Amino acid sequence: MDEAMTEPVQTAPFAPFEWMLSARYLRARRKEGFISVIAGFSFLGIMLGVATLIIVMAVMNGFRKELLDKILGLNGHILVQPLESPLTDWKDVADRISQVQGIRLAAPVVDGQALASSPWNASGVLVRGIRADDLNNLTSIAKNIKQGSLEGFDDGQGVAIGRRLADQLSLHAGDSVTLVAPKGAVTPMGTTPRIKPYKIVAVFEIGMSEYDLGFVFMPLAEAQAYFNRSNDVTSIEVFTTNPDKIDAFRKAVTEAAGRPVFLVDWRQRNSTFFNALQVERNVMFLILTMIVLVAALNIVSGLIMLVKDKGSDIAILRTMGASQGSIMRIFLITGASIGVVGTLVGFFVGLVICLNIESIRQFLSWLTSTELFSPELYFLSKLPAEIDIGETTAVVIMALTLSFLATLYPSWRAARLDPVEALRYE
């Protein structure tokens, strides 16, 4: 009879009494306050780690998306440059390329450096000559006109400039800006700079400070005359319907050009920039994962101390018939609860901050009276955040997995505790 009573009782996995004991161990009494402090820090560590990971990944994704949208909204997905001879047949080439399936726009352009000046200031700019219809099809410009309109762009004497450039020169739509090009008319005394005033017909703001400060759009025919080009263009900017599948368009564009050309796609033009963003994103993920890992190790230390402190309780439970599996599950639930609750709270905190990150930034800027997100430094006018469902799910699963793994050794150690030895030293 005695032997029968001491045999372990087989209970269903995660029985109610196991949940009850786990909940009691989580509510540490005064003499077990140190264990409660460790559990609290473990919870805070996992919560902050998960929230920080979600926020940082969302901001990095937002940076990449916003920069990609703005860069590809202004510059072509494929740049077609001439080989062997200048692009004097640019109109026919652009027409043939625009008929390729998946090509949204083929815009011939003339690019040149100039100095934009006003009576109050001056700034170096990139002057881009472009046809009026092509400029109207650039939604990043046409849909972001802040002053004036593009209606007067056709007369050949009007230009469109960025908002930050207009502010720097203290000019508005309707004013005149003077453009100075280093290569102008050739005289017996040498080449003289070309200085010519242009009326500002439109002021645009696409939200990327580098473009809003450095671009001036001019009618194509006027740009050809201004930069001494003999009816040729610098290149043809090709915009596709899907820039992520740019390789599928390269062969078709080359064949449609009908002449020797050299193609450069957006990945090659911005490879250094976007590779740096990707490396920074991966490194930030690894560094911030350490926060969750440290919090998981705190769960290990807290549970080991809890097992030592509850040695007599474990021994009594074992003598009453609790199986090793029951003891292991009790401490498994105790430790995993910290990780699960911390992960879920961190997940919701991260989502709330990501959805309101620009408001939070503005509030902190107002509170500290500082510019926390300078457009000149970060290229964008506001702090972006783009939540990726796959990445967020991966962060949550990673945190839950680390929390679960952290509970295995202390729980196994509690289950292997010898009741006789535990009671002997009480």
Tab-separated table of C-alpha atoms in Angstrom:
chain	number	residue	atom	x	y	z
A	1	MET	CA	0.000	0.000	0.000
A	2	ASP	CA	2.777	2.447	0.904
A	3	GLU	CA	4.643	1.667	-2.299
A	4	ALA	CA	1.486	2.289	-4.330
A	5	MET	CA	0.940	5.657	-2.665
A	6	THR	CA	4.474	6.844	-3.402
A	7	GLU	CA	4.270	6.066	-7.106
A	8	PRO	CA	3.918	9.221	-9.240
A	9	VAL	CA	0.385	10.100	-10.220
A	10	GLN	CA	-0.061	10.449	-13.990
A	11	THR	CA	-1.873	13.735	-14.597
A	12	ALA	CA	-2.913	15.413	-17.826
A	13	PRO	CA	-0.311	17.777	-19.283
A	14	PHE	CA	-0.716	21.327	-17.955
A	15	ALA	CA	-3.273	20.323	-15.354
A	16	PRO	CA	-5.074	23.078	-13.381
A	17	PHE	CA	-2.911	22.565	-10.279
A	18	GLU	CA	0.223	23.166	-12.386
A	19	TRP	CA	-1.133	26.508	-13.575
A	20	MET	CA	-2.154	27.384	-10.002
A	21	LEU	CA	1.314	26.701	-8.575
A	22	SER	CA	2.990	28.576	-11.427
A	23	ALA	CA	0.809	31.613	-10.741
A	24	ARG	CA	1.672	31.469	-7.033
A	25	TYR	CA	5.394	31.301	-7.794
A	26	LEU	CA	5.069	34.357	-10.030
A	27	ARG	CA	3.517	36.272	-7.103
A	28	ALA	CA	6.584	36.151	-4.897
A	29	ARG	CA	6.166	36.947	-1.227
A	30	ARG	CA	8.244	39.484	0.680
A	31	LYS	CA	11.035	37.070	1.592
A	32	GLU	CA	11.349	36.115	-2.064
A	33	GLY	CA	11.494	39.723	-3.225
A	34	PHE	CA	14.848	39.337	-4.969
A	35	ILE	CA	13.458	36.607	-7.229
A	36	SER	CA	10.504	38.857	-8.035
A	37	VAL	CA	12.896	41.686	-8.960
A	38	ILE	CA	14.786	39.393	-11.372
A	39	ALA	CA	11.495	38.288	-12.942
A	40	GLY	CA	10.458	41.929	-13.298
A	41	PHE	CA	13.694	42.876	-15.018
A	42	SER	CA	13.366	39.850	-17.315
A	43	PHE	CA	9.854	40.995	-18.281
A	44	LEU	CA	11.024	44.576	-18.912
A	45	GLY	CA	14.038	43.364	-20.895
A	46	ILE	CA	11.968	41.180	-23.219
A	47	MET	CA	9.277	43.845	-23.583
A	48	LEU	CA	11.783	46.598	-24.432
A	49	GLY	CA	13.799	44.294	-26.670
A	50	VAL	CA	10.799	43.239	-28.741
A	51	ALA	CA	9.396	46.778	-28.922
A	52	THR	CA	12.773	48.238	-29.897
A	53	LEU	CA	13.324	45.583	-32.553
A	54	ILE	CA	9.900	46.219	-34.105
A	55	ILE	CA	10.381	50.005	-34.049
A	56	VAL	CA	13.917	49.953	-35.475
A	57	MET	CA	13.014	47.482	-38.229
A	58	ALA	CA	9.935	49.547	-39.124
A	59	VAL	CA	11.943	52.774	-39.282
A	60	MET	CA	14.666	51.135	-41.386
A	61	ASN	CA	12.010	49.750	-43.742
A	62	GLY	CA	10.374	53.168	-43.852
A	63	PHE	CA	13.681	54.820	-44.726
A	64	ARG	CA	14.305	52.367	-47.550
A	65	LYS	CA	10.765	52.626	-48.955
A	66	GLU	CA	10.608	56.425	-48.779
A	67	LEU	CA	14.054	56.906	-50.268
A	68	LEU	CA	13.373	54.329	-52.960
A	69	ASP	CA	10.043	55.930	-53.867
A	70	LYS	CA	11.539	59.418	-54.034
A	71	ILE	CA	14.709	58.424	-55.877
A	72	LEU	CA	12.837	56.315	-58.429
A	73	GLY	CA	10.084	58.893	-58.679
A	74	LEU	CA	12.549	61.475	-59.987
A	75	ASN	CA	15.258	59.388	-61.679
A	76	GLY	CA	14.573	56.723	-64.263
A	77	HIS	CA	14.632	53.041	-63.450
A	78	ILE	CA	16.893	52.554	-66.486
A	79	LEU	CA	19.266	55.204	-67.818
A	80	VAL	CA	19.854	54.870	-71.593
A	81	GLN	CA	23.134	56.511	-72.653
A	82	PRO	CA	24.565	56.744	-76.172
A	83	LEU	CA	27.515	54.746	-77.516
A	84	GLU	CA	29.687	55.648	-80.531
A	85	SER	CA	27.617	58.716	-81.491
A	86	PRO	CA	25.508	61.390	-79.696
A	87	LEU	CA	21.780	60.843	-79.182
A	88	THR	CA	20.614	63.070	-82.032
A	89	ASP	CA	17.856	60.562	-82.850
A	90	TRP	CA	16.546	60.762	-79.317
A	91	LYS	CA	12.909	61.332	-80.329
A	92	ASP	CA	12.684	58.134	-82.384
A	93	VAL	CA	14.564	56.119	-79.756
A	94	ALA	CA	12.301	57.389	-76.959
A	95	ASP	CA	9.172	56.591	-79.006
A	96	ARG	CA	10.335	53.025	-79.680
A	97	ILE	CA	11.264	52.408	-76.044
A	98	SER	CA	7.936	53.811	-74.777
A	99	GLN	CA	6.104	51.157	-76.859
A	100	VAL	CA	7.775	48.285	-74.949
A	101	GLN	CA	5.296	46.502	-72.703
A	102	GLY	CA	5.771	47.556	-69.083
A	103	ILE	CA	7.486	50.859	-69.904
A	104	ARG	CA	5.560	53.719	-68.337
A	105	LEU	CA	7.643	56.637	-69.619
A	106	ALA	CA	10.758	57.249	-71.728
A	107	ALA	CA	11.893	60.830	-71.150
A	108	PRO	CA	14.843	62.374	-73.052
A	109	VAL	CA	16.789	64.711	-70.749
A	110	VAL	CA	19.677	67.167	-70.889
A	111	ASP	CA	21.632	67.430	-67.648
A	112	GLY	CA	24.108	70.163	-66.754
A	113	GLN	CA	25.649	71.887	-63.743
A	114	ALA	CA	24.886	75.521	-63.033
A	115	LEU	CA	24.847	78.119	-60.297
A	116	ALA	CA	21.408	79.384	-59.287
A	117	SER	CA	21.559	82.871	-57.819
A	118	SER	CA	19.330	85.648	-56.566
A	119	PRO	CA	20.081	89.065	-55.070
A	120	TRP	CA	20.206	87.358	-51.652
A	121	ASN	CA	22.004	84.044	-52.121
A	122	ALA	CA	23.382	81.449	-54.529
A	123	SER	CA	23.529	77.638	-54.715
A	124	GLY	CA	24.906	75.000	-57.056
A	125	VAL	CA	22.184	73.034	-58.869
A	126	LEU	CA	21.657	70.310	-61.443
A	127	VAL	CA	19.655	71.700	-64.366
A	128	ARG	CA	17.589	69.039	-66.097
A	129	GLY	CA	16.031	69.790	-69.451
A	130	ILE	CA	12.841	67.795	-70.025
A	131	ARG	CA	9.754	67.985	-72.219
A	132	ALA	CA	6.646	69.481	-70.617
A	133	ASP	CA	4.545	66.347	-71.194
A	134	ASP	CA	7.218	64.154	-69.608
A	135	LEU	CA	7.442	66.447	-66.580
A	136	ASN	CA	3.667	66.272	-66.139
A	137	ASN	CA	3.935	62.467	-66.179
A	138	LEU	CA	6.468	62.555	-63.322
A	139	THR	CA	3.963	62.266	-60.474
A	140	SER	CA	6.624	62.992	-57.843
A	141	ILE	CA	6.850	66.504	-59.337
A	142	ALA	CA	3.438	67.130	-60.898
A	143	LYS	CA	1.520	66.116	-57.750
A	144	ASN	CA	3.741	68.058	-55.363
A	145	ILE	CA	3.572	71.587	-56.759
A	146	LYS	CA	3.447	73.985	-53.800
A	147	GLN	CA	3.515	77.307	-55.668
A	148	GLY	CA	2.550	78.221	-59.223
A	149	SER	CA	1.801	75.539	-61.838
A	150	LEU	CA	3.411	73.738	-64.758
A	151	GLU	CA	1.143	75.452	-67.290
A	152	GLY	CA	3.761	78.101	-68.101
A	153	PHE	CA	6.487	75.519	-68.541
A	154	ASP	CA	5.816	75.219	-72.292
A	155	ASP	CA	6.840	78.765	-73.256
A	156	GLY	CA	10.543	77.938	-72.981
A	157	GLN	CA	11.489	80.679	-70.536
A	158	GLY	CA	10.138	79.194	-67.315
A	159	VAL	CA	11.744	76.797	-64.842
A	160	ALA	CA	10.544	74.696	-61.894
A	161	ILE	CA	12.667	74.649	-58.734
A	162	GLY	CA	12.538	72.838	-55.392
A	163	ARG	CA	11.045	74.298	-52.236
A	164	ARG	CA	14.271	74.254	-50.243
A	165	LEU	CA	16.148	75.965	-53.081
A	166	ALA	CA	13.432	78.625	-53.281
A	167	ASP	CA	13.716	79.210	-49.532
A	168	GLN	CA	17.506	79.419	-49.703
A	169	LEU	CA	17.356	81.958	-52.528
A	170	SER	CA	14.394	83.779	-50.923
A	171	LEU	CA	12.348	83.400	-54.108
A	172	HIS	CA	8.746	82.483	-54.914
A	173	ALA	CA	6.764	81.455	-57.984
A	174	GLY	CA	6.693	84.411	-60.384
A	175	ASP	CA	10.147	85.685	-59.376
A	176	SER	CA	13.241	85.343	-61.556
A	177	VAL	CA	16.243	83.149	-60.834
A	178	THR	CA	19.587	83.659	-62.582
A	179	LEU	CA	21.389	80.565	-63.851
A	180	VAL	CA	25.122	80.702	-64.469
A	181	ALA	CA	26.696	77.917	-66.565
A	182	PRO	CA	30.511	77.658	-66.797
A	183	LYS	CA	30.487	76.996	-70.552
A	184	GLY	CA	28.807	79.674	-72.610
A	185	ALA	CA	29.653	81.560	-75.745
A	186	VAL	CA	33.100	81.142	-77.320
A	187	THR	CA	34.842	84.488	-77.906
A	188	PRO	CA	38.348	85.486	-78.985
A	189	MET	CA	39.067	85.922	-75.281
A	190	GLY	CA	37.966	82.347	-74.534
A	191	THR	CA	34.790	80.681	-73.290
A	192	THR	CA	32.683	82.963	-71.160
A	193	PRO	CA	30.114	81.829	-68.579
A	194	ARG	CA	26.514	81.886	-69.707
A	195	ILE	CA	24.308	84.025	-67.465
A	196	LYS	CA	20.577	84.068	-68.061
A	197	PRO	CA	17.525	84.856	-65.912
A	198	TYR	CA	14.484	82.562	-65.916
A	199	LYS	CA	11.012	83.003	-64.497
A	200	ILE	CA	10.015	80.540	-61.787
A	201	VAL	CA	6.712	79.059	-62.949
A	202	ALA	CA	6.454	76.355	-60.249
A	203	VAL	CA	7.933	75.400	-56.891
A	204	PHE	CA	7.785	71.687	-56.011
A	205	GLU	CA	8.481	69.747	-52.812
A	206	ILE	CA	8.920	65.973	-53.047
A	207	GLY	CA	10.080	65.620	-49.424
A	208	MET	CA	13.725	64.669	-50.052
A	209	SER	CA	15.945	67.587	-49.118
A	210	GLU	CA	18.723	66.728	-51.564
A	211	TYR	CA	16.326	66.921	-54.513
A	212	ASP	CA	14.302	69.879	-53.234
A	213	LEU	CA	17.545	71.836	-52.896
A	214	GLY	CA	19.516	70.698	-55.926
A	215	PHE	CA	17.192	70.299	-58.954
A	216	VAL	CA	16.004	72.854	-61.502
A	217	PHE	CA	13.760	71.665	-64.360
A	218	MET	CA	13.962	73.509	-67.677
A	219	PRO	CA	12.200	72.927	-71.042
A	220	LEU	CA	14.224	70.502	-73.169
A	221	ALA	CA	14.727	72.817	-76.166
A	222	GLU	CA	15.881	75.653	-73.913
A	223	ALA	CA	18.292	73.346	-72.051
A	224	GLN	CA	19.812	72.232	-75.374
A	225	ALA	CA	20.452	75.842	-76.321
A	226	TYR	CA	21.636	76.803	-72.832
A	227	PHE	CA	24.229	74.008	-72.662
A	228	ASN	CA	25.348	74.315	-76.315
A	229	ARG	CA	24.043	70.906	-77.397
A	230	SER	CA	23.520	70.291	-81.128
A	231	ASN	CA	19.989	68.894	-80.939
A	232	ASP	CA	21.128	65.903	-78.903
A	233	VAL	CA	20.350	64.831	-75.330
A	234	THR	CA	22.441	63.540	-72.451
A	235	SER	CA	20.374	60.386	-71.937
A	236	ILE	CA	16.884	58.902	-71.860
A	237	GLU	CA	15.320	58.205	-68.455
A	238	VAL	CA	13.125	55.089	-68.677
A	239	PHE	CA	10.422	54.478	-66.040
A	240	THR	CA	8.943	50.977	-65.711
A	241	THR	CA	5.819	49.651	-64.015
A	242	ASN	CA	7.843	47.367	-61.707
A	243	PRO	CA	11.374	48.512	-60.756
A	244	ASP	CA	11.985	45.344	-58.713
A	245	LYS	CA	11.937	43.302	-61.946
A	246	ILE	CA	14.253	45.600	-63.840
A	247	ASP	CA	16.263	42.728	-65.378
A	248	ALA	CA	13.223	41.673	-67.409
A	249	PHE	CA	13.214	45.065	-69.195
A	250	ARG	CA	16.909	45.431	-70.057
A	251	LYS	CA	16.934	43.216	-73.150
A	252	ALA	CA	13.670	44.645	-74.513
A	253	VAL	CA	14.875	48.248	-74.041
A	254	THR	CA	18.203	47.490	-75.740
A	255	GLU	CA	16.431	45.959	-78.751
A	256	ALA	CA	13.861	48.768	-78.943
A	257	ALA	CA	16.597	51.448	-78.936
A	258	GLY	CA	17.719	50.261	-82.394
A	259	ARG	CA	21.207	51.718	-81.921
A	260	PRO	CA	24.279	51.132	-79.712
A	261	VAL	CA	23.363	52.191	-76.161
A	262	PHE	CA	24.676	51.659	-72.642
A	263	LEU	CA	22.135	50.843	-69.926
A	264	VAL	CA	22.493	51.612	-66.221
A	265	ASP	CA	19.622	50.562	-63.929
A	266	TRP	CA	18.637	52.099	-60.602
A	267	ARG	CA	20.363	49.362	-58.575
A	268	GLN	CA	23.716	50.164	-60.168
A	269	ARG	CA	23.250	53.920	-59.781
A	270	ASN	CA	22.372	53.639	-56.076
A	271	SER	CA	24.094	50.372	-55.121
A	272	THR	CA	26.403	51.867	-52.491
A	273	PHE	CA	23.574	53.750	-50.817
A	274	PHE	CA	21.095	50.876	-50.600
A	275	ASN	CA	23.779	48.300	-49.700
A	276	ALA	CA	24.821	50.514	-46.796
A	277	LEU	CA	21.188	50.697	-45.654
A	278	GLN	CA	20.865	46.885	-45.824
A	279	VAL	CA	24.089	46.296	-43.859
A	280	GLU	CA	23.046	48.821	-41.214
A	281	ARG	CA	19.643	47.169	-40.948
A	282	ASN	CA	21.112	43.684	-40.450
A	283	VAL	CA	23.638	44.897	-37.868
A	284	MET	CA	20.947	46.745	-35.914
A	285	PHE	CA	18.825	43.583	-35.863
A	286	LEU	CA	21.704	41.507	-34.448
A	287	ILE	CA	22.621	44.108	-31.837
A	288	LEU	CA	19.059	44.585	-30.621
A	289	THR	CA	18.480	40.825	-30.513
A	290	MET	CA	21.088	40.796	-27.721
A	291	ILE	CA	18.631	42.726	-25.537
A	292	VAL	CA	16.112	39.885	-25.826
A	293	LEU	CA	18.876	37.320	-25.263
A	294	VAL	CA	20.044	39.045	-22.066
A	295	ALA	CA	16.446	39.162	-20.828
A	296	ALA	CA	16.095	35.439	-21.577
A	297	LEU	CA	19.251	34.741	-19.549
A	298	ASN	CA	17.673	36.687	-16.687
A	299	ILE	CA	14.775	34.226	-16.853
A	300	VAL	CA	17.292	31.371	-16.475
A	301	SER	CA	18.944	32.916	-13.414
A	302	GLY	CA	15.594	33.799	-11.829
A	303	LEU	CA	14.191	30.296	-12.316
A	304	ILE	CA	17.353	28.623	-10.960
A	305	MET	CA	17.076	30.742	-7.812
A	306	LEU	CA	13.363	29.929	-7.598
A	307	VAL	CA	14.090	26.182	-7.890
A	308	LYS	CA	16.668	26.394	-5.082
A	309	ASP	CA	14.267	28.358	-2.915
A	310	LYS	CA	11.375	25.940	-3.555
A	311	GLY	CA	13.383	22.752	-3.045
A	312	SER	CA	11.282	21.638	-0.085
A	313	ASP	CA	8.039	22.406	-1.932
A	314	ILE	CA	9.204	20.283	-4.844
A	315	ALA	CA	10.142	17.430	-2.508
A	316	ILE	CA	6.745	17.528	-0.799
A	317	LEU	CA	4.938	17.563	-4.164
A	318	ARG	CA	6.969	14.565	-5.291
A	319	THR	CA	6.185	12.603	-2.105
A	320	MET	CA	2.496	13.453	-2.603
A	321	GLY	CA	2.632	11.788	-6.009
A	322	ALA	CA	3.479	14.586	-8.466
A	323	SER	CA	5.451	13.267	-11.431
A	324	GLN	CA	8.690	14.706	-12.766
A	325	GLY	CA	6.748	15.919	-15.800
A	326	SER	CA	4.369	17.885	-13.574
A	327	ILE	CA	7.251	19.574	-11.724
A	328	MET	CA	8.941	20.425	-15.003
A	329	ARG	CA	5.746	21.872	-16.455
A	330	ILE	CA	5.153	24.013	-13.355
A	331	PHE	CA	8.463	25.822	-13.760
A	332	LEU	CA	8.137	25.793	-17.539
A	333	ILE	CA	4.865	27.703	-17.237
A	334	THR	CA	6.416	30.070	-14.680
A	335	GLY	CA	9.331	31.051	-16.893
A	336	ALA	CA	7.466	30.993	-20.201
A	337	SER	CA	4.751	33.261	-18.794
A	338	ILE	CA	7.317	36.013	-18.283
A	339	GLY	CA	8.534	35.660	-21.861
A	340	VAL	CA	5.080	35.379	-23.451
A	341	VAL	CA	3.587	38.338	-21.597
A	342	GLY	CA	6.733	40.425	-22.148
A	343	THR	CA	6.719	39.606	-25.867
A	344	LEU	CA	3.022	40.435	-26.313
A	345	VAL	CA	3.291	43.710	-24.392
A	346	GLY	CA	6.431	44.620	-26.363
A	347	PHE	CA	4.616	43.800	-29.596
A	348	PHE	CA	1.716	46.146	-28.793
A	349	VAL	CA	4.043	48.900	-27.506
A	350	GLY	CA	6.090	48.651	-30.713
A	351	LEU	CA	2.991	48.829	-32.923
A	352	VAL	CA	1.592	51.847	-31.071
A	353	ILE	CA	4.892	53.739	-31.337
A	354	CYS	CA	5.330	52.854	-35.028
A	355	LEU	CA	1.816	54.073	-35.879
A	356	ASN	CA	2.404	57.382	-34.073
A	357	ILE	CA	6.146	57.831	-34.557
A	358	GLU	CA	5.964	61.178	-36.341
A	359	SER	CA	3.703	62.649	-33.634
A	360	ILE	CA	6.064	61.327	-30.965
A	361	ARG	CA	9.034	62.857	-32.781
A	362	GLN	CA	7.321	66.235	-32.993
A	363	PHE	CA	6.404	66.089	-29.303
A	364	LEU	CA	9.972	65.211	-28.271
A	365	SER	CA	11.335	67.973	-30.515
A	366	TRP	CA	8.965	70.436	-28.848
A	367	LEU	CA	9.813	69.125	-25.374
A	368	THR	CA	13.585	69.327	-25.850
A	369	SER	CA	13.541	72.366	-28.173
A	370	THR	CA	15.863	70.533	-30.577
A	371	GLU	CA	15.678	69.192	-34.130
A	372	LEU	CA	15.613	65.417	-33.597
A	373	PHE	CA	15.272	64.557	-37.280
A	374	SER	CA	17.074	67.078	-39.449
A	375	PRO	CA	15.971	66.918	-43.122
A	376	GLU	CA	19.450	68.072	-44.219
A	377	LEU	CA	21.054	65.093	-42.495
A	378	TYR	CA	18.489	62.341	-43.163
A	379	PHE	CA	17.273	63.519	-46.627
A	380	LEU	CA	13.594	63.097	-45.636
A	381	SER	CA	11.254	65.725	-44.229
A	382	LYS	CA	9.562	63.385	-41.738
A	383	LEU	CA	10.385	60.207	-39.816
A	384	PRO	CA	9.007	57.195	-41.740
A	385	ALA	CA	7.940	53.806	-40.336
A	386	GLU	CA	6.827	50.863	-42.467
A	387	ILE	CA	5.728	47.762	-40.523
A	388	ASP	CA	6.614	44.543	-42.331
A	389	ILE	CA	4.310	41.711	-41.240
A	390	GLY	CA	6.888	39.014	-41.966
A	391	GLU	CA	9.677	40.728	-40.006
A	392	THR	CA	7.407	41.559	-37.078
A	393	THR	CA	6.225	37.949	-36.935
A	394	ALA	CA	9.847	36.768	-37.013
A	395	VAL	CA	10.710	39.060	-34.081
A	396	VAL	CA	7.795	37.755	-32.007
A	397	ILE	CA	8.593	34.100	-32.799
A	398	MET	CA	12.278	34.673	-32.002
A	399	ALA	CA	11.456	36.228	-28.616
A	400	LEU	CA	8.985	33.450	-27.742
A	401	THR	CA	11.503	30.774	-28.758
A	402	LEU	CA	14.299	32.299	-26.660
A	403	SER	CA	11.934	32.611	-23.698
A	404	PHE	CA	10.892	28.976	-24.001
A	405	LEU	CA	14.464	27.704	-24.384
A	406	ALA	CA	15.511	29.721	-21.329
A	407	THR	CA	13.076	27.765	-19.151
A	408	LEU	CA	14.156	24.259	-20.207
A	409	TYR	CA	17.293	23.839	-18.073
A	410	PRO	CA	15.864	25.237	-14.782
A	411	SER	CA	12.667	23.196	-15.282
A	412	TRP	CA	14.634	20.022	-16.020
A	413	ARG	CA	16.771	20.673	-12.939
A	414	ALA	CA	13.656	21.061	-10.785
A	415	ALA	CA	12.204	17.823	-12.148
A	416	ARG	CA	15.445	15.921	-11.381
A	417	LEU	CA	15.586	17.140	-7.787
A	418	ASP	CA	15.830	14.234	-5.306
A	419	PRO	CA	13.047	14.618	-2.673
A	420	VAL	CA	15.081	12.829	0.009
A	421	GLU	CA	18.099	15.090	-0.461
A	422	ALA	CA	15.926	18.204	-0.581
A	423	LEU	CA	14.135	17.365	2.689
A	424	ARG	CA	17.307	16.232	4.449
A	425	TYR	CA	18.841	19.703	4.398
A	426	GLU	CA	15.711	21.570	5.380
